[in-house]
């Protein structure tokens, strides 16, 4: 892709998200979301592969539907209350519609069906943008309008997303679909704690972005898109395989890795709020998710790929990809647990 075009698209992505962040008016927020959607579409179709075009079409239709719903709900709310501001959401029907539209934007269950399909059709770098950057603007809107939403609605969305994210990933052989379901499950964790402690939602988002970036960049470096391909990575780059194993366990939320911190704090917060049953269900859904991460780890580190090649093992393959972002994300995805007391302060 032409570097000028790429620069324009990436800066438009940044602009759209920043507009939504900075807005307290529904029209401005809607405009930011639209700029965001339109800026990522050329990035998604840059390879002109039929699958990429199909994925882009699905993505465009879902995002356009969500944007139309947001516009309709905010207009309805303005019509009834005379206010365009996010803080004055008084009409329950408009509020529920806004939540449904934003849930569709970030792929919360039961509005998650587009997410694995779209991610499967994209290359890994665009998939990374879709899984991390594209979540920021809708989540910022959800956090801003959270006091207006019904607590039961948020809890239901969170529990369903965590369950679907765990359940859906069990049967997958494609790594991008596994990461899509992982994303749905993490979104569920963010939404469930939103009404009690929004700062924990932000913490979970930050750790999720670090861990997902590390996972995507690793797969991009080893050109892996299927689970079966993972079995060959240990012979090419043993050290990378070891760190990937840890990143996947961090995504699953095992101590003493970074991924354990948000889950631990969320469960603690929910017990404090006298919701032991919800906390138990969330912990069990984390267990289901952990199973498919362990499956990936097992394939990567404990299986030998069936090959009949008599040549020597390719220990070092030359790569022209930048490994600094990967190294940075991996270190942060593995070693942030000790700063938990600082964060709690």
mmCIF file of C-alpha atoms in Angstrom:
data_model
loop_
_atom_site.group_PDB
_atom_site.id
_atom_site.type_symbol
_atom_site.label_atom_id
_atom_site.label_comp_id
_atom_site.label_asym_id
_atom_site.label_seq_id
_atom_site.Cartn_x
_atom_site.Cartn_y
_atom_site.Cartn_z
ATOM 1 C CA UNK A 1 0.000 0.000 0.000
ATOM 2 C CA UNK A 2 1.171 3.524 -0.818
ATOM 3 C CA UNK A 3 2.813 5.033 2.316
ATOM 4 C CA UNK A 4 0.896 8.319 1.904
ATOM 5 C CA UNK A 5 -2.422 6.474 1.740
ATOM 6 C CA UNK A 6 -1.420 4.331 4.722
ATOM 7 C CA UNK A 7 -0.482 7.439 6.734
ATOM 8 C CA UNK A 8 -3.809 9.081 5.866
ATOM 9 C CA UNK A 9 -5.776 5.980 6.882
ATOM 10 C CA UNK A 10 -3.912 5.468 10.158
ATOM 11 C CA UNK A 11 -4.220 9.138 11.116
ATOM 12 C CA UNK A 12 -7.956 8.959 10.297
ATOM 13 C CA UNK A 13 -8.208 5.952 12.608
ATOM 14 C CA UNK A 14 -6.544 7.992 15.331
ATOM 15 C CA UNK A 15 -8.734 11.000 14.595
ATOM 16 C CA UNK A 16 -11.977 9.015 14.763
ATOM 17 C CA UNK A 17 -11.121 7.480 18.125
ATOM 18 C CA UNK A 18 -9.892 10.808 19.546
ATOM 19 C CA UNK A 19 -13.090 12.557 18.407
ATOM 20 C CA UNK A 20 -15.186 9.953 20.219
ATOM 21 C CA UNK A 21 -13.000 10.217 23.327
ATOM 22 C CA UNK A 22 -13.329 13.996 23.430
ATOM 23 C CA UNK A 23 -17.062 14.198 22.787
ATOM 24 C CA UNK A 24 -19.902 14.624 25.248
ATOM 25 C CA UNK A 25 -22.421 15.115 22.430
ATOM 26 C CA UNK A 26 -23.930 12.101 20.675
ATOM 27 C CA UNK A 27 -23.561 13.502 17.144
ATOM 28 C CA UNK A 28 -19.841 14.103 17.557
ATOM 29 C CA UNK A 29 -19.369 10.635 19.074
ATOM 30 C CA UNK A 30 -21.279 9.093 16.159
ATOM 31 C CA UNK A 31 -19.111 11.003 13.686
ATOM 32 C CA UNK A 32 -15.934 9.702 15.358
ATOM 33 C CA UNK A 33 -17.212 6.105 15.142
ATOM 34 C CA UNK A 34 -18.053 6.567 11.446
ATOM 35 C CA UNK A 35 -14.595 7.996 10.610
ATOM 36 C CA UNK A 36 -13.098 5.039 12.484
ATOM 37 C CA UNK A 37 -15.101 2.484 10.492
ATOM 38 C CA UNK A 38 -14.423 4.108 7.116
ATOM 39 C CA UNK A 39 -10.678 4.420 7.819
ATOM 40 C CA UNK A 40 -10.142 0.724 8.569
ATOM 41 C CA UNK A 41 -12.080 -0.588 5.539
ATOM 42 C CA UNK A 42 -9.305 0.075 2.938
ATOM 43 C CA UNK A 43 -6.804 -1.513 5.363
ATOM 44 C CA UNK A 44 -8.989 -4.617 5.521
ATOM 45 C CA UNK A 45 -9.315 -4.982 1.744
ATOM 46 C CA UNK A 46 -5.694 -4.140 0.880
ATOM 47 C CA UNK A 47 -4.858 -7.720 -0.191
ATOM 48 C CA UNK A 48 -7.842 -7.987 -2.607
ATOM 49 C CA UNK A 49 -8.465 -11.551 -1.492
ATOM 50 C CA UNK A 50 -12.113 -12.709 -1.818
ATOM 51 C CA UNK A 51 -12.091 -13.666 1.895
ATOM 52 C CA UNK A 52 -10.813 -10.247 2.905
ATOM 53 C CA UNK A 53 -13.482 -8.548 0.785
ATOM 54 C CA UNK A 54 -16.177 -10.760 2.330
ATOM 55 C CA UNK A 55 -14.910 -10.022 5.845
ATOM 56 C CA UNK A 56 -14.839 -6.291 5.085
ATOM 57 C CA UNK A 57 -18.416 -6.378 3.776
ATOM 58 C CA UNK A 58 -19.609 -8.171 6.928
ATOM 59 C CA UNK A 59 -17.723 -5.699 9.098
ATOM 60 C CA UNK A 60 -19.080 -2.684 7.237
ATOM 61 C CA UNK A 61 -22.686 -3.899 7.469
ATOM 62 C CA UNK A 62 -22.524 -4.613 11.231
ATOM 63 C CA UNK A 63 -20.769 -1.331 12.009
ATOM 64 C CA UNK A 64 -23.169 0.669 9.831
ATOM 65 C CA UNK A 65 -26.135 -1.002 11.562
ATOM 66 C CA UNK A 66 -24.689 -0.146 14.976
ATOM 67 C CA UNK A 67 -23.987 3.449 13.937
ATOM 68 C CA UNK A 68 -27.537 3.839 12.598
ATOM 69 C CA UNK A 69 -28.915 2.463 15.878
ATOM 70 C CA UNK A 70 -26.807 4.937 17.883
ATOM 71 C CA UNK A 71 -28.028 7.812 15.738
ATOM 72 C CA UNK A 72 -31.650 6.696 16.036
ATOM 73 C CA UNK A 73 -31.464 6.164 19.812
ATOM 74 C CA UNK A 74 -29.714 9.480 20.492
ATOM 75 C CA UNK A 75 -32.211 11.325 18.274
ATOM 76 C CA UNK A 76 -35.085 9.638 20.147
ATOM 77 C CA UNK A 77 -33.538 10.633 23.457
ATOM 78 C CA UNK A 78 -33.018 14.223 22.256
ATOM 79 C CA UNK A 79 -36.589 14.331 20.976
ATOM 80 C CA UNK A 80 -37.990 13.258 24.349
ATOM 81 C CA UNK A 81 -35.631 15.041 26.756
ATOM 82 C CA UNK A 82 -34.350 17.915 24.572
ATOM 83 C CA UNK A 83 -30.727 17.002 25.437
ATOM 84 C CA UNK A 84 -27.984 15.687 23.134
ATOM 85 C CA UNK A 85 -25.505 15.083 25.949
ATOM 86 C CA UNK A 86 -24.385 11.590 26.891
ATOM 87 C CA UNK A 87 -24.823 12.213 30.591
ATOM 88 C CA UNK A 88 -28.558 12.943 30.219
ATOM 89 C CA UNK A 89 -29.866 9.604 28.967
ATOM 90 C CA UNK A 90 -33.331 9.566 30.515
ATOM 91 C CA UNK A 91 -35.365 7.404 28.132
ATOM 92 C CA UNK A 92 -35.010 3.657 28.988
ATOM 93 C CA UNK A 93 -35.730 2.459 25.410
ATOM 94 C CA UNK A 94 -33.103 4.803 23.913
ATOM 95 C CA UNK A 95 -30.602 3.739 26.607
ATOM 96 C CA UNK A 96 -31.143 0.033 25.899
ATOM 97 C CA UNK A 97 -30.758 0.658 22.143
ATOM 98 C CA UNK A 98 -27.501 2.563 22.689
ATOM 99 C CA UNK A 99 -26.127 -0.314 24.774
ATOM 100 C CA UNK A 100 -27.168 -2.863 22.116
ATOM 101 C CA UNK A 101 -25.515 -0.800 19.363
ATOM 102 C CA UNK A 102 -22.264 -0.346 21.309
ATOM 103 C CA UNK A 103 -22.250 -4.057 22.207
ATOM 104 C CA UNK A 104 -22.583 -4.820 18.480
ATOM 105 C CA UNK A 105 -19.673 -2.439 17.784
ATOM 106 C CA UNK A 106 -17.248 -4.247 20.122
ATOM 107 C CA UNK A 107 -18.656 -7.755 19.593
ATOM 108 C CA UNK A 108 -20.229 -8.583 22.952
ATOM 109 C CA UNK A 109 -22.366 -11.740 23.069
ATOM 110 C CA UNK A 110 -25.100 -12.186 21.840
ATOM 111 C CA UNK A 111 -24.083 -9.609 19.171
ATOM 112 C CA UNK A 112 -20.727 -11.296 18.589
ATOM 113 C CA UNK A 113 -21.390 -13.426 15.502
ATOM 114 C CA UNK A 114 -19.573 -11.134 13.060
ATOM 115 C CA UNK A 115 -16.360 -11.009 15.062
ATOM 116 C CA UNK A 116 -14.752 -14.475 14.458
ATOM 117 C CA UNK A 117 -15.838 -14.453 10.794
ATOM 118 C CA UNK A 118 -14.410 -10.997 10.124
ATOM 119 C CA UNK A 119 -11.140 -11.632 11.966
ATOM 120 C CA UNK A 120 -10.671 -14.917 10.088
ATOM 121 C CA UNK A 121 -10.716 -13.119 6.733
ATOM 122 C CA UNK A 122 -8.076 -10.510 7.610
ATOM 123 C CA UNK A 123 -4.299 -10.578 7.764
ATOM 124 C CA UNK A 124 -2.718 -10.520 11.212
ATOM 125 C CA UNK A 125 -1.696 -6.843 11.358
ATOM 126 C CA UNK A 126 -5.182 -5.581 10.411
ATOM 127 C CA UNK A 127 -6.627 -8.175 12.777
ATOM 128 C CA UNK A 128 -4.496 -6.670 15.539
ATOM 129 C CA UNK A 129 -5.910 -3.169 14.851
ATOM 130 C CA UNK A 130 -9.439 -4.590 14.799
ATOM 131 C CA UNK A 131 -8.960 -6.458 18.100
ATOM 132 C CA UNK A 132 -7.335 -3.589 19.998
ATOM 133 C CA UNK A 133 -7.669 -0.054 18.598
ATOM 134 C CA UNK A 134 -11.213 -0.486 17.239
ATOM 135 C CA UNK A 135 -12.485 -1.427 20.708
ATOM 136 C CA UNK A 136 -11.389 1.843 22.309
ATOM 137 C CA UNK A 137 -14.015 4.295 21.017
ATOM 138 C CA UNK A 138 -17.155 2.178 21.679
ATOM 139 C CA UNK A 139 -15.808 1.166 25.105
ATOM 140 C CA UNK A 140 -15.197 4.815 25.980
ATOM 141 C CA UNK A 141 -18.850 5.526 25.131
ATOM 142 C CA UNK A 142 -20.039 2.547 27.204
ATOM 143 C CA UNK A 143 -17.969 3.752 30.189
ATOM 144 C CA UNK A 144 -19.305 7.321 29.858
ATOM 145 C CA UNK A 145 -22.943 6.239 29.697
ATOM 146 C CA UNK A 146 -22.640 3.297 32.150
ATOM 147 C CA UNK A 147 -24.614 4.932 35.015
ATOM 148 C CA UNK A 148 -27.704 5.090 32.755
ATOM 149 C CA UNK A 149 -27.674 1.362 31.906
ATOM 150 C CA UNK A 150 -29.591 -1.231 33.894
ATOM 151 C CA UNK A 151 -27.144 -3.236 36.070
ATOM 152 C CA UNK A 152 -28.832 -6.547 35.198
ATOM 153 C CA UNK A 153 -28.372 -5.817 31.480
ATOM 154 C CA UNK A 154 -24.623 -5.219 31.909
ATOM 155 C CA UNK A 155 -24.220 -8.340 34.076
ATOM 156 C CA UNK A 156 -26.088 -10.474 31.507
ATOM 157 C CA UNK A 157 -23.944 -9.145 28.635
ATOM 158 C CA UNK A 158 -20.754 -9.761 30.619
ATOM 159 C CA UNK A 159 -21.665 -13.306 31.666
ATOM 160 C CA UNK A 160 -22.852 -14.273 28.178
ATOM 161 C CA UNK A 161 -19.716 -12.879 26.537
ATOM 162 C CA UNK A 162 -17.401 -14.683 28.956
ATOM 163 C CA UNK A 163 -19.322 -17.944 28.401
ATOM 164 C CA UNK A 164 -19.552 -17.627 24.610
ATOM 165 C CA UNK A 165 -15.900 -16.566 24.397
ATOM 166 C CA UNK A 166 -14.837 -19.694 26.278
ATOM 167 C CA UNK A 167 -17.306 -22.066 24.658
ATOM 168 C CA UNK A 168 -16.795 -20.863 21.082
ATOM 169 C CA UNK A 169 -13.011 -21.103 21.191
ATOM 170 C CA UNK A 170 -12.948 -24.761 22.262
ATOM 171 C CA UNK A 171 -13.640 -26.196 18.824
ATOM 172 C CA UNK A 172 -11.494 -23.913 16.651
ATOM 173 C CA UNK A 173 -8.490 -24.878 14.563
ATOM 174 C CA UNK A 174 -7.872 -21.383 13.166
ATOM 175 C CA UNK A 175 -5.760 -19.130 15.385
ATOM 176 C CA UNK A 176 -7.503 -15.904 14.353
ATOM 177 C CA UNK A 177 -10.874 -17.353 15.374
ATOM 178 C CA UNK A 178 -9.400 -18.465 18.696
ATOM 179 C CA UNK A 179 -8.146 -14.903 19.275
ATOM 180 C CA UNK A 180 -11.569 -13.523 18.276
ATOM 181 C CA UNK A 181 -13.297 -15.671 20.900
ATOM 182 C CA UNK A 182 -10.613 -14.705 23.388
ATOM 183 C CA UNK A 183 -11.443 -11.061 22.626
ATOM 184 C CA UNK A 184 -15.180 -11.681 23.226
ATOM 185 C CA UNK A 185 -14.421 -13.308 26.593
ATOM 186 C CA UNK A 186 -12.182 -10.407 27.678
ATOM 187 C CA UNK A 187 -14.858 -7.889 26.688
ATOM 188 C CA UNK A 188 -17.229 -9.799 28.956
ATOM 189 C CA UNK A 189 -14.836 -9.351 31.892
ATOM 190 C CA UNK A 190 -14.640 -5.617 31.167
ATOM 191 C CA UNK A 191 -18.412 -5.147 31.015
ATOM 192 C CA UNK A 192 -19.243 -7.188 34.122
ATOM 193 C CA UNK A 193 -17.233 -4.969 36.466
ATOM 194 C CA UNK A 194 -18.145 -1.688 34.752
ATOM 195 C CA UNK A 195 -21.013 -0.740 37.077
ATOM 196 C CA UNK A 196 -18.965 -1.380 40.237
ATOM 197 C CA UNK A 197 -15.464 -0.165 39.351
ATOM 198 C CA UNK A 198 -14.936 1.500 35.928
ATOM 199 C CA UNK A 199 -11.212 1.861 36.669
ATOM 200 C CA UNK A 200 -10.932 -1.957 36.652
ATOM 201 C CA UNK A 201 -12.547 -1.977 33.190
ATOM 202 C CA UNK A 202 -9.764 0.335 31.979
ATOM 203 C CA UNK A 203 -7.098 -1.805 33.640
ATOM 204 C CA UNK A 204 -8.522 -4.950 32.000
ATOM 205 C CA UNK A 205 -8.601 -3.161 28.632
ATOM 206 C CA UNK A 206 -4.964 -2.135 28.967
ATOM 207 C CA UNK A 207 -3.731 -5.621 29.921
ATOM 208 C CA UNK A 208 -5.925 -7.173 27.189
ATOM 209 C CA UNK A 209 -4.379 -4.870 24.561
ATOM 210 C CA UNK A 210 -0.844 -5.749 25.690
ATOM 211 C CA UNK A 211 -1.463 -9.514 25.723
ATOM 212 C CA UNK A 212 -3.388 -9.566 22.421
ATOM 213 C CA UNK A 213 -0.720 -7.428 20.711
ATOM 214 C CA UNK A 214 1.964 -9.837 21.907
ATOM 215 C CA UNK A 215 -0.048 -12.821 20.616
ATOM 216 C CA UNK A 216 -0.792 -11.286 17.202
ATOM 217 C CA UNK A 217 2.773 -10.055 16.674
ATOM 218 C CA UNK A 218 4.160 -13.485 17.566
ATOM 219 C CA UNK A 219 1.872 -15.191 15.055
ATOM 220 C CA UNK A 220 2.804 -12.566 12.462
ATOM 221 C CA UNK A 221 6.509 -13.218 13.048
ATOM 222 C CA UNK A 222 6.088 -16.990 12.682
ATOM 223 C CA UNK A 223 3.528 -16.744 9.824
ATOM 224 C CA UNK A 224 1.138 -19.025 11.721
ATOM 225 C CA UNK A 225 -2.616 -18.940 11.100
ATOM 226 C CA UNK A 226 -3.605 -22.536 11.966
ATOM 227 C CA UNK A 227 -3.041 -24.612 15.100
ATOM 228 C CA UNK A 228 -1.247 -27.284 13.034
ATOM 229 C CA UNK A 229 1.309 -24.666 11.880
ATOM 230 C CA UNK A 230 2.189 -23.962 15.507
ATOM 231 C CA UNK A 231 3.770 -27.403 15.890
ATOM 232 C CA UNK A 232 6.577 -26.373 13.521
ATOM 233 C CA UNK A 233 7.490 -23.108 15.280
ATOM 234 C CA UNK A 234 9.669 -24.571 18.036
ATOM 235 C CA UNK A 235 12.272 -25.796 15.545
ATOM 236 C CA UNK A 236 12.497 -22.349 13.920
ATOM 237 C CA UNK A 237 12.629 -20.125 16.989
ATOM 238 C CA UNK A 238 12.758 -21.953 20.338
ATOM 239 C CA UNK A 239 12.978 -18.811 22.462
ATOM 240 C CA UNK A 240 9.960 -17.216 20.772
ATOM 241 C CA UNK A 241 7.998 -20.435 21.344
ATOM 242 C CA UNK A 242 8.792 -20.311 25.063
ATOM 243 C CA UNK A 243 7.655 -16.697 25.411
ATOM 244 C CA UNK A 244 4.519 -17.368 23.305
ATOM 245 C CA UNK A 245 3.607 -20.178 25.691
ATOM 246 C CA UNK A 246 3.795 -17.686 28.564
ATOM 247 C CA UNK A 247 1.816 -15.025 26.655
ATOM 248 C CA UNK A 248 -0.980 -17.542 26.004
ATOM 249 C CA UNK A 249 -1.045 -18.546 29.673
ATOM 250 C CA UNK A 250 -1.137 -14.836 30.543
ATOM 251 C CA UNK A 251 -4.195 -14.457 28.264
ATOM 252 C CA UNK A 252 -5.735 -17.356 30.161
ATOM 253 C CA UNK A 253 -5.122 -15.473 33.408
ATOM 254 C CA UNK A 254 -2.627 -17.663 35.242
ATOM 255 C CA UNK A 255 -0.397 -16.248 38.003
ATOM 256 C CA UNK A 256 2.359 -15.004 38.157
ATOM 257 C CA UNK A 257 1.704 -13.374 34.757
ATOM 258 C CA UNK A 258 0.105 -10.010 33.913
ATOM 259 C CA UNK A 259 -3.216 -11.562 32.816
ATOM 260 C CA UNK A 260 -3.911 -12.741 36.365
ATOM 261 C CA UNK A 261 -4.058 -9.193 37.763
ATOM 262 C CA UNK A 262 -7.330 -7.907 36.179
ATOM 263 C CA UNK A 263 -9.163 -11.208 36.750
ATOM 264 C CA UNK A 264 -8.076 -11.334 40.387
ATOM 265 C CA UNK A 265 -9.088 -7.722 41.051
ATOM 266 C CA UNK A 266 -12.434 -8.147 39.261
ATOM 267 C CA UNK A 267 -13.323 -11.282 41.232
ATOM 268 C CA UNK A 268 -12.297 -9.525 44.450
ATOM 269 C CA UNK A 269 -14.463 -6.504 43.563
ATOM 270 C CA UNK A 270 -17.467 -8.702 42.804
ATOM 271 C CA UNK A 271 -17.154 -10.529 46.110
ATOM 272 C CA UNK A 272 -16.965 -7.112 47.828
ATOM 273 C CA UNK A 273 -20.181 -6.111 46.033
ATOM 274 C CA UNK A 274 -21.847 -9.239 47.473
ATOM 275 C CA UNK A 275 -22.077 -11.078 44.136
ATOM 276 C CA UNK A 276 -20.430 -14.435 44.964
ATOM 277 C CA UNK A 277 -22.496 -16.412 42.418
ATOM 278 C CA UNK A 278 -21.567 -14.110 39.501
ATOM 279 C CA UNK A 279 -17.909 -14.237 40.595
ATOM 280 C CA UNK A 280 -18.019 -18.061 40.651
ATOM 281 C CA UNK A 281 -19.557 -18.259 37.161
ATOM 282 C CA UNK A 282 -16.939 -15.828 35.824
ATOM 283 C CA UNK A 283 -14.124 -17.881 37.372
ATOM 284 C CA UNK A 284 -15.537 -21.027 35.755
ATOM 285 C CA UNK A 285 -15.768 -19.347 32.327
ATOM 286 C CA UNK A 286 -12.114 -18.343 32.730
ATOM 287 C CA UNK A 287 -11.398 -22.041 33.225
ATOM 288 C CA UNK A 288 -13.094 -22.897 29.905
ATOM 289 C CA UNK A 289 -11.020 -20.213 28.137
ATOM 290 C CA UNK A 290 -7.874 -21.541 29.796
ATOM 291 C CA UNK A 291 -8.514 -24.926 28.195
ATOM 292 C CA UNK A 292 -8.112 -23.683 24.639
ATOM 293 C CA UNK A 293 -5.049 -21.603 25.514
ATOM 294 C CA UNK A 294 -3.547 -24.761 27.032
ATOM 295 C CA UNK A 295 -4.407 -26.596 23.818
ATOM 296 C CA UNK A 296 -2.388 -24.031 21.840
ATOM 297 C CA UNK A 297 0.488 -24.310 24.345
ATOM 298 C CA UNK A 298 0.427 -28.094 24.069
ATOM 299 C CA UNK A 299 0.561 -27.964 20.275
ATOM 300 C CA UNK A 300 3.387 -25.431 20.293
ATOM 301 C CA UNK A 301 5.684 -26.904 22.893
ATOM 302 C CA UNK A 302 4.861 -30.569 23.414
ATOM 303 C CA UNK A 303 4.124 -31.940 19.938
ATOM 304 C CA UNK A 304 6.506 -32.609 17.090
ATOM 305 C CA UNK A 305 5.167 -31.838 13.631
ATOM 306 C CA UNK A 306 4.924 -34.969 11.449
ATOM 307 C CA UNK A 307 7.619 -34.393 8.830
ATOM 308 C CA UNK A 308 9.664 -36.620 6.603
ATOM 309 C CA UNK A 309 12.342 -34.054 5.772
ATOM 310 C CA UNK A 310 15.864 -35.363 6.202
ATOM 311 C CA UNK A 311 17.521 -31.927 6.142
ATOM 312 C CA UNK A 312 18.834 -30.200 9.249
ATOM 313 C CA UNK A 313 16.404 -28.246 11.428
ATOM 314 C CA UNK A 314 16.043 -24.599 10.403
ATOM 315 C CA UNK A 315 17.080 -23.057 13.742
ATOM 316 C CA UNK A 316 17.378 -19.549 12.432
ATOM 317 C CA UNK A 317 15.173 -18.113 9.725
ATOM 318 C CA UNK A 318 15.969 -14.620 8.557
ATOM 319 C CA UNK A 319 13.037 -12.275 9.009
ATOM 320 C CA UNK A 320 12.649 -8.685 7.859
ATOM 321 C CA UNK A 321 9.927 -7.882 10.409
ATOM 322 C CA UNK A 322 10.505 -5.481 13.278
ATOM 323 C CA UNK A 323 10.786 -7.437 16.513
ATOM 324 C CA UNK A 324 11.026 -4.501 18.954
ATOM 325 C CA UNK A 325 7.227 -4.031 19.360
ATOM 326 C CA UNK A 326 6.898 -7.785 19.900
ATOM 327 C CA UNK A 327 9.630 -7.801 22.552
ATOM 328 C CA UNK A 328 8.073 -4.823 24.338
ATOM 329 C CA UNK A 329 4.528 -6.255 24.308
ATOM 330 C CA UNK A 330 5.777 -9.672 25.442
ATOM 331 C CA UNK A 331 7.711 -8.244 28.395
ATOM 332 C CA UNK A 332 4.690 -6.179 29.467
ATOM 333 C CA UNK A 333 2.303 -9.113 28.941
ATOM 334 C CA UNK A 334 4.405 -11.295 31.234
ATOM 335 C CA UNK A 335 5.828 -9.143 33.987
ATOM 336 C CA UNK A 336 3.334 -6.554 35.233
ATOM 337 C CA UNK A 337 1.843 -8.575 38.117
ATOM 338 C CA UNK A 338 4.289 -7.213 40.759
ATOM 339 C CA UNK A 339 2.979 -3.649 40.239
ATOM 340 C CA UNK A 340 -0.556 -4.663 41.347
ATOM 341 C CA UNK A 341 -0.237 -2.948 44.792
ATOM 342 C CA UNK A 342 0.764 0.301 43.049
ATOM 343 C CA UNK A 343 -2.275 0.079 40.765
ATOM 344 C CA UNK A 344 -4.566 -0.639 43.725
ATOM 345 C CA UNK A 345 -3.297 2.498 45.459
#
